[in-house]
Short mmCIF file of C-alpha atoms and ligand atoms in Angstrom, two decimals:
data_model
loop_
_atom_site.label_atom_id
_atom_site.label_comp_id
_atom_site.label_asym_id
_atom_site.label_seq_id
_atom_site.Cartn_x
_atom_site.Cartn_y
_atom_site.Cartn_z
CA MET Y 1 -67.26 96.27 219.70
CA ALA Y 2 -65.41 92.95 219.46
CA PRO Y 3 -67.57 89.91 218.73
CA GLN Y 4 -67.89 87.19 221.38
CA PHE Y 5 -66.50 84.53 219.05
CA ASP Y 6 -64.02 84.31 216.20
CA ALA Y 7 -66.59 82.14 214.48
CA ILE Y 8 -70.00 80.61 214.96
CA VAL Y 9 -70.63 77.26 213.33
CA VAL Y 10 -74.18 75.96 213.00
CA GLY Y 11 -74.40 72.17 213.03
CA ALA Y 12 -72.34 69.55 214.88
CA GLY Y 13 -72.32 66.89 212.17
CA PHE Y 14 -69.26 65.93 210.16
CA GLY Y 15 -69.44 69.19 208.16
CA GLY Y 16 -69.50 71.42 211.25
CA MET Y 17 -66.76 69.38 212.87
CA GLY Y 18 -64.60 69.70 209.75
CA ALA Y 19 -65.11 73.47 209.86
CA GLY Y 20 -64.14 73.48 213.55
CA ILE Y 21 -60.95 71.52 212.86
CA GLU Y 22 -60.01 73.96 210.08
CA LEU Y 23 -60.78 77.01 212.25
CA ASP Y 24 -58.43 75.66 214.91
CA ARG Y 25 -55.76 75.12 212.27
CA LEU Y 26 -56.19 78.75 211.20
CA GLY Y 27 -55.81 79.96 214.77
CA LEU Y 28 -59.47 80.97 215.08
CA SER Y 29 -59.95 78.77 218.11
CA ASN Y 30 -62.52 80.84 219.91
CA PHE Y 31 -65.50 79.33 218.12
CA VAL Y 32 -68.79 77.79 219.15
CA ILE Y 33 -70.67 75.02 217.36
CA LEU Y 34 -74.42 75.34 217.83
CA GLU Y 35 -76.51 72.19 217.43
CA ARG Y 36 -80.29 71.79 217.67
CA GLU Y 37 -80.05 68.11 218.64
CA ALA Y 38 -79.01 66.75 222.05
CA ASP Y 39 -75.67 65.43 220.82
CA LEU Y 40 -73.15 65.57 217.96
CA GLY Y 41 -73.04 63.52 214.77
CA GLY Y 42 -75.73 65.14 212.60
CA THR Y 43 -77.34 62.50 210.39
CA TRP Y 44 -75.63 59.77 212.37
CA HIS Y 45 -77.06 61.03 215.61
CA VAL Y 46 -80.57 61.58 214.29
CA ASN Y 47 -81.00 58.41 212.21
CA ARG Y 48 -81.25 55.19 214.21
CA TYR Y 49 -83.70 53.12 212.17
CA PRO Y 50 -83.06 49.36 211.89
CA GLY Y 51 -80.73 48.51 209.02
CA LEU Y 52 -79.01 51.92 209.02
CA ALA Y 53 -75.54 51.70 207.49
CA VAL Y 54 -73.36 53.79 205.20
CA ASP Y 55 -73.81 53.28 201.48
CA ILE Y 56 -70.30 54.49 200.67
CA ALA Y 57 -67.54 52.16 201.85
CA SER Y 58 -66.23 53.25 205.24
CA VAL Y 59 -62.60 53.58 204.15
CA THR Y 60 -63.86 56.46 201.98
CA TYR Y 61 -66.73 57.71 204.13
CA SER Y 62 -64.46 59.22 206.80
CA TYR Y 63 -61.96 62.09 207.04
CA SER Y 64 -58.82 61.24 205.05
CA PHE Y 65 -56.72 62.76 207.84
CA GLU Y 66 -58.47 60.67 210.51
CA PRO Y 67 -58.67 57.10 209.22
CA ASN Y 68 -60.47 54.62 211.43
CA PRO Y 69 -58.91 51.16 211.31
CA HIS Y 70 -61.73 49.70 213.42
CA TRP Y 71 -64.66 49.61 210.97
CA SER Y 72 -66.31 46.24 211.45
CA ARG Y 73 -67.59 45.97 207.86
CA LEU Y 74 -66.83 47.43 204.44
CA PHE Y 75 -70.08 49.39 204.89
CA ALA Y 76 -70.18 50.22 208.59
CA PRO Y 77 -73.49 50.25 210.48
CA GLY Y 78 -74.85 53.63 211.58
CA ALA Y 79 -73.84 53.22 215.25
CA GLU Y 80 -70.15 53.00 214.23
CA LEU Y 81 -70.44 56.32 212.39
CA LYS Y 82 -71.86 57.93 215.50
CA LYS Y 83 -68.97 56.45 217.51
CA TYR Y 84 -66.47 57.74 214.94
CA ALA Y 85 -68.01 61.24 215.21
CA GLU Y 86 -67.56 61.09 218.99
CA HIS Y 87 -63.95 60.00 218.55
CA VAL Y 88 -63.21 62.90 216.17
CA ALA Y 89 -64.87 65.41 218.50
CA ALA Y 90 -62.78 64.15 221.42
CA LYS Y 91 -59.48 63.97 219.52
CA TYR Y 92 -59.85 67.46 218.02
CA ASP Y 93 -61.20 68.94 221.24
CA LEU Y 94 -64.46 70.01 219.65
CA ARG Y 95 -67.02 68.86 222.19
CA ARG Y 96 -66.26 71.59 224.72
CA ARG Y 97 -66.99 74.15 221.96
CA MET Y 98 -70.39 72.61 221.18
CA ARG Y 99 -73.72 73.79 222.54
CA PHE Y 100 -76.53 71.26 222.16
CA GLU Y 101 -80.31 71.71 222.08
CA THR Y 102 -79.62 75.17 220.74
CA VAL Y 103 -81.96 76.04 217.92
CA VAL Y 104 -80.69 78.84 215.72
CA ASP Y 105 -83.46 81.03 214.38
CA GLY Y 106 -81.39 83.19 212.10
CA ALA Y 107 -78.27 85.25 211.53
CA ARG Y 108 -77.77 88.85 210.43
CA TRP Y 109 -74.63 90.61 209.19
CA ASP Y 110 -73.82 93.63 211.32
CA ALA Y 111 -71.79 95.75 208.88
CA GLU Y 112 -70.87 98.39 211.42
CA ASN Y 113 -69.19 95.94 213.75
CA GLU Y 114 -68.12 93.52 211.00
CA GLN Y 115 -69.69 90.56 212.69
CA TRP Y 116 -72.58 88.12 212.47
CA VAL Y 117 -75.37 88.34 215.01
CA VAL Y 118 -76.88 84.91 215.53
CA SER Y 119 -80.31 84.63 217.15
CA ILE Y 120 -81.14 81.58 219.18
CA ALA Y 121 -84.69 80.40 219.98
CA GLY Y 122 -85.55 81.85 223.37
CA GLY Y 123 -84.12 85.24 222.60
CA GLU Y 124 -80.36 84.90 223.20
CA GLN Y 125 -78.02 86.49 220.67
CA LEU Y 126 -74.41 85.56 219.97
CA THR Y 127 -71.90 87.45 217.87
CA GLY Y 128 -69.10 86.04 215.76
CA ARG Y 129 -66.68 87.48 213.22
CA TYR Y 130 -67.34 84.56 210.87
CA LEU Y 131 -70.37 82.38 210.34
CA ALA Y 132 -70.33 78.86 208.92
CA THR Y 133 -73.56 76.96 208.40
CA ALA Y 134 -73.17 73.18 208.31
CA THR Y 135 -76.81 72.30 208.54
CA GLY Y 136 -76.66 69.31 206.21
CA PHE Y 137 -78.42 68.51 202.97
CA LEU Y 138 -80.80 65.88 204.24
CA SER Y 139 -81.71 67.26 207.64
CA GLN Y 140 -85.21 68.70 207.35
CA PRO Y 141 -87.51 65.64 207.54
CA TYR Y 142 -90.42 65.63 205.13
CA THR Y 143 -93.90 64.34 205.91
CA PRO Y 144 -96.20 64.58 202.89
CA PRO Y 145 -99.55 66.21 203.67
CA PHE Y 146 -101.63 63.03 203.20
CA PRO Y 147 -105.28 63.92 203.82
CA GLY Y 148 -106.46 62.40 207.09
CA ILE Y 149 -103.00 61.55 208.46
CA GLU Y 150 -103.90 63.27 211.73
CA THR Y 151 -106.81 60.85 212.21
CA PHE Y 152 -104.66 57.70 212.05
CA ALA Y 153 -105.32 55.67 215.19
CA GLY Y 154 -102.09 53.66 215.21
CA LYS Y 155 -98.44 54.57 215.59
CA ILE Y 156 -96.69 56.90 213.13
CA ILE Y 157 -92.89 56.85 212.95
CA HIS Y 158 -90.76 58.97 210.65
CA THR Y 159 -87.46 57.25 209.95
CA THR Y 160 -85.58 60.25 211.36
CA ALA Y 161 -87.35 59.87 214.72
CA TRP Y 162 -87.16 56.14 215.26
CA ASP Y 163 -88.86 54.94 218.45
CA ASP Y 164 -86.51 52.32 219.89
CA ASP Y 165 -89.13 51.29 222.47
CA TYR Y 166 -91.80 50.45 219.92
CA ASP Y 167 -91.96 46.72 219.29
CA LEU Y 168 -92.76 45.84 215.69
CA THR Y 169 -93.41 42.17 216.44
CA GLY Y 170 -96.79 41.02 215.16
CA ARG Y 171 -97.74 44.41 213.70
CA ARG Y 172 -99.49 45.21 210.43
CA ALA Y 173 -97.24 47.91 209.11
CA ALA Y 174 -96.94 50.17 206.10
CA ILE Y 175 -93.79 51.84 204.88
CA ILE Y 176 -94.34 54.82 202.60
CA GLY Y 177 -91.39 55.61 200.36
CA THR Y 178 -88.79 53.60 198.52
CA GLY Y 179 -85.67 55.76 198.72
CA ALA Y 180 -82.29 54.77 200.17
CA THR Y 181 -83.73 54.75 203.69
CA ALA Y 182 -86.55 52.35 202.79
CA VAL Y 183 -84.13 50.10 200.92
CA GLN Y 184 -82.27 49.56 204.20
CA LEU Y 185 -85.34 49.48 206.42
CA VAL Y 186 -87.82 47.29 204.49
CA PRO Y 187 -85.96 43.96 205.00
CA GLU Y 188 -85.55 44.67 208.73
CA VAL Y 189 -89.20 45.55 209.31
CA ALA Y 190 -90.39 42.62 207.18
CA ARG Y 191 -88.56 40.20 209.48
CA LYS Y 192 -90.56 41.34 212.49
CA VAL Y 193 -94.07 42.29 211.46
CA ASP Y 194 -97.01 40.03 210.57
CA ALA Y 195 -97.80 42.05 207.47
CA LEU Y 196 -95.93 44.78 205.63
CA THR Y 197 -97.20 46.87 202.74
CA VAL Y 198 -94.63 49.01 200.97
CA PHE Y 199 -96.17 52.02 199.23
CA GLN Y 200 -94.04 52.88 196.23
CA ARG Y 201 -94.58 55.93 194.07
CA THR Y 202 -91.31 55.79 192.11
CA PRO Y 203 -89.15 52.65 191.95
CA ILE Y 204 -85.46 53.02 192.74
CA TRP Y 205 -82.38 51.61 191.03
CA VAL Y 206 -80.75 49.06 193.33
CA VAL Y 207 -77.40 47.40 192.61
CA PRO Y 208 -75.73 44.63 194.63
CA LYS Y 209 -73.83 45.68 197.73
CA VAL Y 210 -70.37 44.18 197.88
CA ASP Y 211 -70.23 44.15 201.64
CA MET Y 212 -68.43 41.91 204.12
CA PRO Y 213 -67.00 41.97 207.63
CA ILE Y 214 -63.50 43.38 208.03
CA SER Y 215 -61.58 40.76 209.97
CA PRO Y 216 -59.58 41.65 213.10
CA ALA Y 217 -56.41 40.77 211.15
CA VAL Y 218 -57.21 43.37 208.48
CA GLN Y 219 -58.15 45.90 211.17
CA ARG Y 220 -54.77 45.31 212.78
CA LEU Y 221 -53.07 45.72 209.40
CA PHE Y 222 -54.92 49.05 208.85
CA ALA Y 223 -53.85 50.20 212.34
CA SER Y 224 -50.19 49.19 212.07
CA LEU Y 225 -49.67 50.03 208.40
CA PRO Y 226 -51.96 53.03 207.62
CA LEU Y 227 -50.71 53.03 204.04
CA THR Y 228 -52.72 49.85 203.42
CA GLN Y 229 -55.95 51.56 204.43
CA LYS Y 230 -54.96 54.57 202.32
CA ALA Y 231 -54.57 52.24 199.34
CA ALA Y 232 -58.01 50.72 200.01
CA ARG Y 233 -59.45 54.23 200.19
CA LEU Y 234 -57.82 55.21 196.92
CA ALA Y 235 -59.14 52.11 195.14
CA ASN Y 236 -62.67 52.64 196.43
CA THR Y 237 -62.68 56.37 195.75
CA THR Y 238 -61.47 55.75 192.21
CA ALA Y 239 -64.35 53.34 191.54
CA LEU Y 240 -66.87 55.84 192.94
CA GLU Y 241 -65.32 58.61 190.85
CA ALA Y 242 -65.66 56.54 187.69
CA LEU Y 243 -69.32 55.91 188.45
CA MET Y 244 -70.03 59.52 189.23
CA VAL Y 245 -67.86 61.36 186.72
CA ILE Y 246 -68.20 59.03 183.76
CA GLY Y 247 -71.59 57.47 184.39
CA VAL Y 248 -73.46 60.52 185.69
CA LEU Y 249 -71.64 63.74 184.81
CA HIS Y 250 -70.43 62.64 181.36
CA PHE Y 251 -73.55 60.72 180.50
CA ARG Y 252 -73.64 62.06 176.93
CA GLN Y 253 -70.08 60.91 176.23
CA ALA Y 254 -70.28 57.59 178.08
CA LYS Y 255 -73.84 56.32 177.84
CA LEU Y 256 -72.56 52.75 177.79
CA LEU Y 257 -71.29 52.82 181.37
CA ASN Y 258 -74.58 54.29 182.56
CA ARG Y 259 -76.54 51.69 180.61
CA GLY Y 260 -74.26 48.97 182.06
CA ALA Y 261 -75.20 50.01 185.60
CA GLY Y 262 -78.87 49.79 184.63
CA VAL Y 263 -78.35 46.31 183.15
CA LEU Y 264 -76.62 45.19 186.36
CA ALA Y 265 -79.49 46.49 188.50
CA LYS Y 266 -82.08 44.75 186.28
CA ALA Y 267 -80.15 41.46 186.43
CA HIS Y 268 -80.03 41.85 190.22
CA LEU Y 269 -83.80 42.31 190.26
CA ARG Y 270 -84.38 39.30 188.01
CA ALA Y 271 -82.17 37.12 190.18
CA GLN Y 272 -83.91 38.16 193.38
CA VAL Y 273 -87.64 38.56 192.67
CA ARG Y 274 -89.69 35.57 191.54
CA ASP Y 275 -92.92 37.27 190.50
CA ALA Y 276 -92.80 38.94 187.07
CA GLU Y 277 -95.46 41.52 187.92
CA THR Y 278 -93.59 42.57 191.08
CA ARG Y 279 -90.39 42.82 189.03
CA ARG Y 280 -92.15 45.03 186.53
CA LYS Y 281 -93.36 47.32 189.29
CA LEU Y 282 -89.88 47.52 190.83
CA THR Y 283 -88.23 48.50 187.52
CA PRO Y 284 -87.43 52.21 187.21
CA HIS Y 285 -88.48 54.09 184.06
CA TYR Y 286 -85.82 56.76 184.27
CA ASP Y 287 -82.09 56.61 183.68
CA PHE Y 288 -79.68 55.28 186.25
CA GLY Y 289 -78.13 58.20 188.18
CA CYS Y 290 -81.09 60.61 187.92
CA LYS Y 291 -81.69 59.70 191.54
CA ARG Y 292 -79.07 58.59 194.00
CA PRO Y 293 -78.79 54.84 193.32
CA THR Y 294 -78.83 52.42 196.22
CA PHE Y 295 -76.98 49.26 197.18
CA SER Y 296 -78.65 46.25 198.76
CA ASN Y 297 -78.58 42.47 198.66
CA THR Y 298 -81.78 42.05 200.66
CA TYR Y 299 -84.27 44.72 199.54
CA PHE Y 300 -85.60 43.06 196.37
CA LYS Y 301 -85.69 39.59 197.97
CA THR Y 302 -88.00 40.87 200.67
CA PHE Y 303 -90.82 41.14 198.15
CA ASN Y 304 -90.83 37.33 197.79
CA GLN Y 305 -91.95 36.99 201.41
CA PRO Y 306 -95.62 36.05 201.81
CA ASN Y 307 -96.15 38.77 204.47
CA VAL Y 308 -94.83 41.56 202.21
CA HIS Y 309 -96.89 43.38 199.62
CA LEU Y 310 -95.82 46.07 197.17
CA GLU Y 311 -98.52 48.69 196.61
CA THR Y 312 -98.14 51.00 193.64
CA ASN Y 313 -101.56 52.60 193.56
CA SER Y 314 -101.29 56.17 194.74
CA ILE Y 315 -102.29 57.10 198.25
CA GLU Y 316 -105.57 58.97 198.38
CA ARG Y 317 -106.07 59.41 202.11
CA ILE Y 318 -105.29 58.01 205.50
CA GLU Y 319 -108.09 56.84 207.79
CA PRO Y 320 -107.95 55.83 211.45
CA GLU Y 321 -107.46 52.14 210.52
CA GLY Y 322 -105.40 52.35 207.38
CA ILE Y 323 -104.39 53.77 204.02
CA VAL Y 324 -106.86 54.17 201.16
CA THR Y 325 -105.44 54.09 197.64
CA ALA Y 326 -106.85 55.60 194.45
CA ASP Y 327 -108.54 52.30 193.55
CA GLY Y 328 -110.64 52.63 196.73
CA HIS Y 329 -108.87 49.79 198.55
CA GLN Y 330 -108.06 50.21 202.22
CA THR Y 331 -104.90 48.59 203.58
CA GLU Y 332 -105.51 48.01 207.28
CA ILE Y 333 -102.50 48.86 209.41
CA ASP Y 334 -101.59 49.69 212.99
CA THR Y 335 -98.12 51.10 212.25
CA LEU Y 336 -97.29 53.75 209.66
CA ILE Y 337 -93.63 54.23 208.88
CA LEU Y 338 -92.75 57.32 206.88
CA ALA Y 339 -89.59 56.81 204.84
CA THR Y 340 -90.53 59.95 202.95
CA GLY Y 341 -87.17 61.65 203.09
CA PHE Y 342 -86.26 65.29 203.40
CA ASN Y 343 -87.22 68.70 202.16
CA LEU Y 344 -84.17 70.19 200.49
CA TRP Y 345 -85.36 72.92 198.24
CA ASP Y 346 -88.07 74.59 200.29
CA ALA Y 347 -86.69 74.15 203.79
CA ASN Y 348 -82.97 73.63 203.51
CA PHE Y 349 -81.35 76.23 201.31
CA PRO Y 350 -80.69 77.83 203.76
CA ALA Y 351 -81.95 75.96 206.83
CA ILE Y 352 -82.11 79.18 208.85
CA GLU Y 353 -82.82 82.77 207.89
CA ILE Y 354 -79.60 84.50 206.84
CA ILE Y 355 -79.58 88.24 206.22
CA GLY Y 356 -76.45 89.60 204.58
CA ARG Y 357 -75.17 92.98 203.48
CA ASP Y 358 -77.80 95.60 202.57
CA GLY Y 359 -80.52 93.43 204.14
CA VAL Y 360 -80.34 90.75 201.43
CA ASN Y 361 -82.12 87.57 202.51
CA LEU Y 362 -80.23 84.49 201.30
CA GLY Y 363 -83.31 82.27 200.90
CA LYS Y 364 -85.14 84.96 198.95
CA PHE Y 365 -82.06 85.69 196.84
CA TRP Y 366 -81.75 82.00 195.92
CA ARG Y 367 -85.45 81.65 195.16
CA ASP Y 368 -85.84 84.92 193.23
CA ASN Y 369 -82.68 84.34 191.23
CA ARG Y 370 -81.07 80.95 190.75
CA PHE Y 371 -79.69 78.71 193.46
CA GLN Y 372 -75.97 79.49 193.44
CA ALA Y 373 -72.81 79.68 195.54
CA TYR Y 374 -69.24 80.31 194.40
CA GLU Y 375 -67.34 77.01 194.59
CA GLY Y 376 -70.38 75.82 196.56
CA ILE Y 377 -69.32 77.78 199.63
CA THR Y 378 -69.63 81.59 199.43
CA VAL Y 379 -72.24 84.04 198.14
CA PRO Y 380 -71.88 87.73 197.11
CA LYS Y 381 -73.38 90.16 199.63
CA PHE Y 382 -72.73 87.71 202.45
CA PRO Y 383 -69.38 88.76 203.90
CA ASN Y 384 -67.55 86.43 206.28
CA PHE Y 385 -70.09 83.71 205.61
CA LEU Y 386 -69.35 80.10 204.64
CA SER Y 387 -72.40 78.22 203.47
CA LEU Y 388 -71.12 74.68 203.71
CA ASN Y 389 -74.31 73.11 202.41
CA SER Y 390 -74.92 75.11 199.31
CA PRO Y 391 -76.20 74.56 195.82
CA TYR Y 392 -73.44 73.00 193.68
CA SER Y 393 -71.31 72.16 196.72
CA TYR Y 394 -71.67 68.38 196.88
CA SER Y 395 -68.86 66.81 194.89
CA GLY Y 396 -68.35 63.09 194.52
CA LEU Y 397 -70.42 60.50 196.31
CA SER Y 398 -68.88 60.61 199.78
CA TYR Y 399 -69.79 63.72 201.74
CA PHE Y 400 -66.25 63.77 203.14
CA THR Y 401 -64.78 64.79 199.78
CA THR Y 402 -67.02 67.86 199.90
CA ILE Y 403 -66.14 68.64 203.52
CA GLU Y 404 -62.41 68.37 202.89
CA ALA Y 405 -62.53 70.48 199.72
CA GLN Y 406 -64.33 73.17 201.73
CA MET Y 407 -61.76 72.97 204.52
CA LYS Y 408 -59.06 73.57 201.89
CA HIS Y 409 -61.06 76.48 200.45
CA MET Y 410 -61.28 78.00 203.93
CA GLY Y 411 -57.53 77.55 204.38
CA ARG Y 412 -56.67 79.39 201.16
CA LEU Y 413 -59.22 82.15 201.71
CA PHE Y 414 -58.39 82.90 205.32
CA GLY Y 415 -54.67 82.55 204.63
CA GLU Y 416 -54.86 85.33 202.03
CA MET Y 417 -57.05 87.50 204.22
CA PHE Y 418 -54.63 87.21 207.14
CA ARG Y 419 -51.67 87.90 204.81
CA ARG Y 420 -53.37 91.17 203.89
CA ASN Y 421 -54.05 91.89 207.53
CA GLU Y 422 -57.77 92.06 206.91
CA ARG Y 423 -60.69 90.46 208.70
CA VAL Y 424 -63.56 90.68 206.20
CA PHE Y 425 -63.94 88.73 202.95
CA GLU Y 426 -66.62 88.65 200.33
CA VAL Y 427 -66.79 86.81 197.02
CA THR Y 428 -67.18 89.06 193.98
CA GLU Y 429 -70.31 89.06 191.81
CA ARG Y 430 -68.11 88.37 188.78
CA ALA Y 431 -66.49 85.27 190.24
CA ASN Y 432 -69.83 83.95 191.41
CA THR Y 433 -71.46 84.46 188.01
CA GLU Y 434 -68.53 82.84 186.21
CA PHE Y 435 -68.75 79.83 188.50
CA LEU Y 436 -72.50 79.51 187.97
CA ASP Y 437 -72.06 79.74 184.19
CA ARG Y 438 -69.33 77.10 184.32
CA VAL Y 439 -71.32 74.57 186.32
CA THR Y 440 -74.44 75.20 184.24
CA GLU Y 441 -72.51 74.49 181.06
CA ARG Y 442 -70.88 71.36 182.49
CA LEU Y 443 -74.19 69.99 183.64
CA GLY Y 444 -75.27 69.92 180.01
CA SER Y 445 -73.33 66.67 179.59
CA SER Y 446 -74.81 65.05 182.66
CA VAL Y 447 -77.53 62.45 182.93
CA PHE Y 448 -79.67 65.13 184.56
CA TYR Y 449 -80.07 67.00 181.27
CA GLY Y 450 -78.91 64.45 178.71
CA GLY Y 451 -80.77 61.50 180.16
CA GLN Y 452 -84.39 60.68 180.84
CA CYS Y 453 -84.99 61.98 184.35
CA SER Y 454 -88.46 63.46 184.02
CA THR Y 455 -90.17 60.64 185.92
CA ALA Y 456 -87.48 60.22 188.58
CA ARG Y 457 -88.79 62.76 191.11
CA SER Y 458 -85.20 63.17 192.23
CA TYR Y 459 -84.18 65.54 195.00
CA TYR Y 460 -81.15 66.40 192.86
CA PHE Y 461 -83.56 68.72 191.01
CA ASN Y 462 -85.01 71.90 192.49
CA GLN Y 463 -88.48 73.36 192.01
CA HIS Y 464 -87.36 74.99 188.73
CA GLY Y 465 -86.15 71.70 187.28
CA GLU Y 466 -82.46 72.61 187.73
CA ALA Y 467 -80.06 69.94 188.98
CA ALA Y 468 -78.49 72.45 191.36
CA LEU Y 469 -77.26 70.14 194.10
CA LEU Y 470 -74.21 68.32 192.79
CA ARG Y 471 -71.06 70.04 191.68
CA PRO Y 472 -70.42 68.77 188.17
CA THR Y 473 -66.74 67.99 188.43
CA SER Y 474 -64.44 65.26 189.66
CA THR Y 475 -63.53 65.37 193.33
CA LEU Y 476 -59.91 65.67 192.26
CA ASN Y 477 -60.74 68.83 190.36
CA ALA Y 478 -62.88 70.20 193.21
CA HIS Y 479 -59.90 69.76 195.53
CA ARG Y 480 -57.53 71.32 192.99
CA GLU Y 481 -59.80 74.36 192.64
CA ALA Y 482 -60.07 74.66 196.44
CA VAL Y 483 -56.31 75.21 196.67
CA SER Y 484 -55.89 77.25 193.51
CA PHE Y 485 -58.95 79.46 193.00
CA PRO Y 486 -57.93 83.01 191.98
CA LEU Y 487 -57.40 85.03 195.14
CA GLU Y 488 -58.90 88.07 193.42
CA ASP Y 489 -62.23 86.24 193.31
CA TYR Y 490 -62.68 87.75 196.75
CA THR Y 491 -62.50 91.27 198.11
CA TYR Y 492 -60.73 91.68 201.41
CA GLY Y 493 -61.35 94.44 203.90
CA ALA Y 494 -64.40 96.54 204.77
CA ALA Y 495 -67.53 95.23 203.02
P1 LIG R 501 -85.74 59.97 199.51
O1 LIG R 501 -84.70 59.37 198.67
O2 LIG R 501 -86.12 61.37 199.26
O3 LIG R 501 -87.03 59.05 199.40
C1 LIG R 501 -88.27 59.46 199.88
C2 LIG R 501 -89.31 58.46 199.42
O4 LIG R 501 -90.58 58.90 199.88
C3 LIG R 501 -89.38 58.37 197.90
O5 LIG R 501 -89.58 57.03 197.52
C4 LIG R 501 -90.61 59.21 197.60
O6 LIG R 501 -91.27 58.85 196.43
C5 LIG R 501 -91.48 58.91 198.79
N1 LIG R 501 -92.50 59.91 198.93
C6 LIG R 501 -92.33 61.22 199.23
N2 LIG R 501 -93.51 61.86 199.21
C7 LIG R 501 -94.44 60.94 198.87
C8 LIG R 501 -95.83 60.97 198.66
N3 LIG R 501 -96.52 62.11 198.80
N4 LIG R 501 -96.47 59.83 198.32
C9 LIG R 501 -95.79 58.68 198.17
N5 LIG R 501 -94.45 58.58 198.35
C10 LIG R 501 -93.79 59.69 198.70
O7 LIG R 501 -85.37 59.88 201.06
P2 LIG R 501 -84.51 58.79 201.84
O8 LIG R 501 -84.88 57.43 201.41
O9 LIG R 501 -84.60 59.11 203.27
O10 LIG R 501 -83.06 59.02 201.32
C11 LIG R 501 -82.53 60.32 201.16
C12 LIG R 501 -81.07 60.27 200.96
O11 LIG R 501 -80.45 60.05 202.20
C13 LIG R 501 -80.52 59.18 200.07
O12 LIG R 501 -80.59 59.44 198.72
C14 LIG R 501 -79.10 59.11 200.54
O13 LIG R 501 -78.33 60.11 199.94
C15 LIG R 501 -79.26 59.38 201.99
N6 LIG R 501 -79.30 58.13 202.70
C16 LIG R 501 -78.13 57.52 202.88
C17 LIG R 501 -78.10 56.36 203.54
C18 LIG R 501 -76.80 55.75 203.77
O14 LIG R 501 -75.80 56.22 203.40
N7 LIG R 501 -76.76 54.69 204.42
C19 LIG R 501 -79.24 55.77 204.01
C20 LIG R 501 -80.44 56.41 203.83
C21 LIG R 501 -80.45 57.61 203.18
P3 LIG R 501 -90.88 59.59 195.05
O15 LIG R 501 -89.57 59.03 194.68
O16 LIG R 501 -91.98 59.22 194.14
O17 LIG R 501 -90.83 61.05 195.36
#
């Protein structure tokens, strides 16, 4: 029985769209992209909170093969990313292959028919020869189970479900969380509300953001001479690589660079916050890079405002009128903003139930063994399956370097399979184990194991204390491996 689709892609963000573009290139054009939201764009569709912008310069945070000369700033606001996603979907004819408000419950490998059977909420089933999950890394919103949160009488907003109709003017608000989202949001909320209390459990490293508008003249230059934008991309990517590869991955060999970043962040804090006690509270006690660092010129300054208070006592419970901290104090609020991030390790790897060959459950396999995926994309016992958001898949700081490496991996893998006239692939146990051993060894030099990260509470670490998210290599090397991995790392033909 032939499957309905060449491939089924789950997720219509930049990862899923990249997979779609590559599938078209490979001639597998009969694919469907299933998306639980009402429109495309992934993160950039879901997140609309005030202050939302990229934290990787836009020349780099975009597909290299689809440069956008129209970014209005070095770090484009969120709405421009959403617009860019729409542009890509239109140009590469992806939208007509997308199905929105389609929640995928799970997928099961049907060995007999060499296809994936994908179950959709409501009971429908679709079949595809190949399955690619592009469900994101930061896509399962997390609300901590604060006792009493259900009794809160005011308005609760999670940053991933921003209510555009809710007016913050004159409110007494709390923001819980001080991650990258809060760093962007806090200054915006502080401008509107009467009183803002920021509940911080772990301070975050913040360095200055070298941001500015991109003038129409430069936009015209980028449009007429694409090489100029390519050069800007190369310069920016090189700087990010140095930070990531030298400062984070080779922490043991280059502690000075890492320490330098910490010194810069502390100087930034000193220059921006007047009160010494507030500065002390905002100073991280873990090494730079343990957690994804953030960029902002306005976050620290906000704590000088008389209507803004930083609360570092831990939250004990939530009552109808406010938040009670461990010291017994109640902060009265009418608006509770949860900038509490995402659940990666319990809810995201994988985001849906995936059952492979011999009934192996991917989530159970990862939890019972170690989190692992060959080259961050394929897993033994899961034939014809590309797990685009896998442990050890994220390389570099811009998600687009990961997406494009995976597109190249797909190209090499499918190319070889077609050359052999086969239609089933599966990575070998040996290749997967060798890859896991290699990344484990390389991580030994990183700040995650060589630095002081124990108090960072970083989502880079899983529940077993392993830093199993980032691929410990340069993006250049990740791309080189994507086009040169040994072809015998896979089996081709009946699984
Ligand atoms: P996050 O970094 O995971 O931060 C969540 C915050 O909530 C942390 O400060 C955390 O404190 C706090 N929190 C969680 N549970 C808590 C509890 N029970 N009590 C008190 N505080 C609690 O999430 P995020 O800020 O949404 O950012 C996630 C990632 O998204 C970023 O690292 C970045 O990669 C990406 N992002 C990117 C952009 C951009 O590019 N423009 C913007 C926003 C986000 P602890 O640290 O103590 O756990």
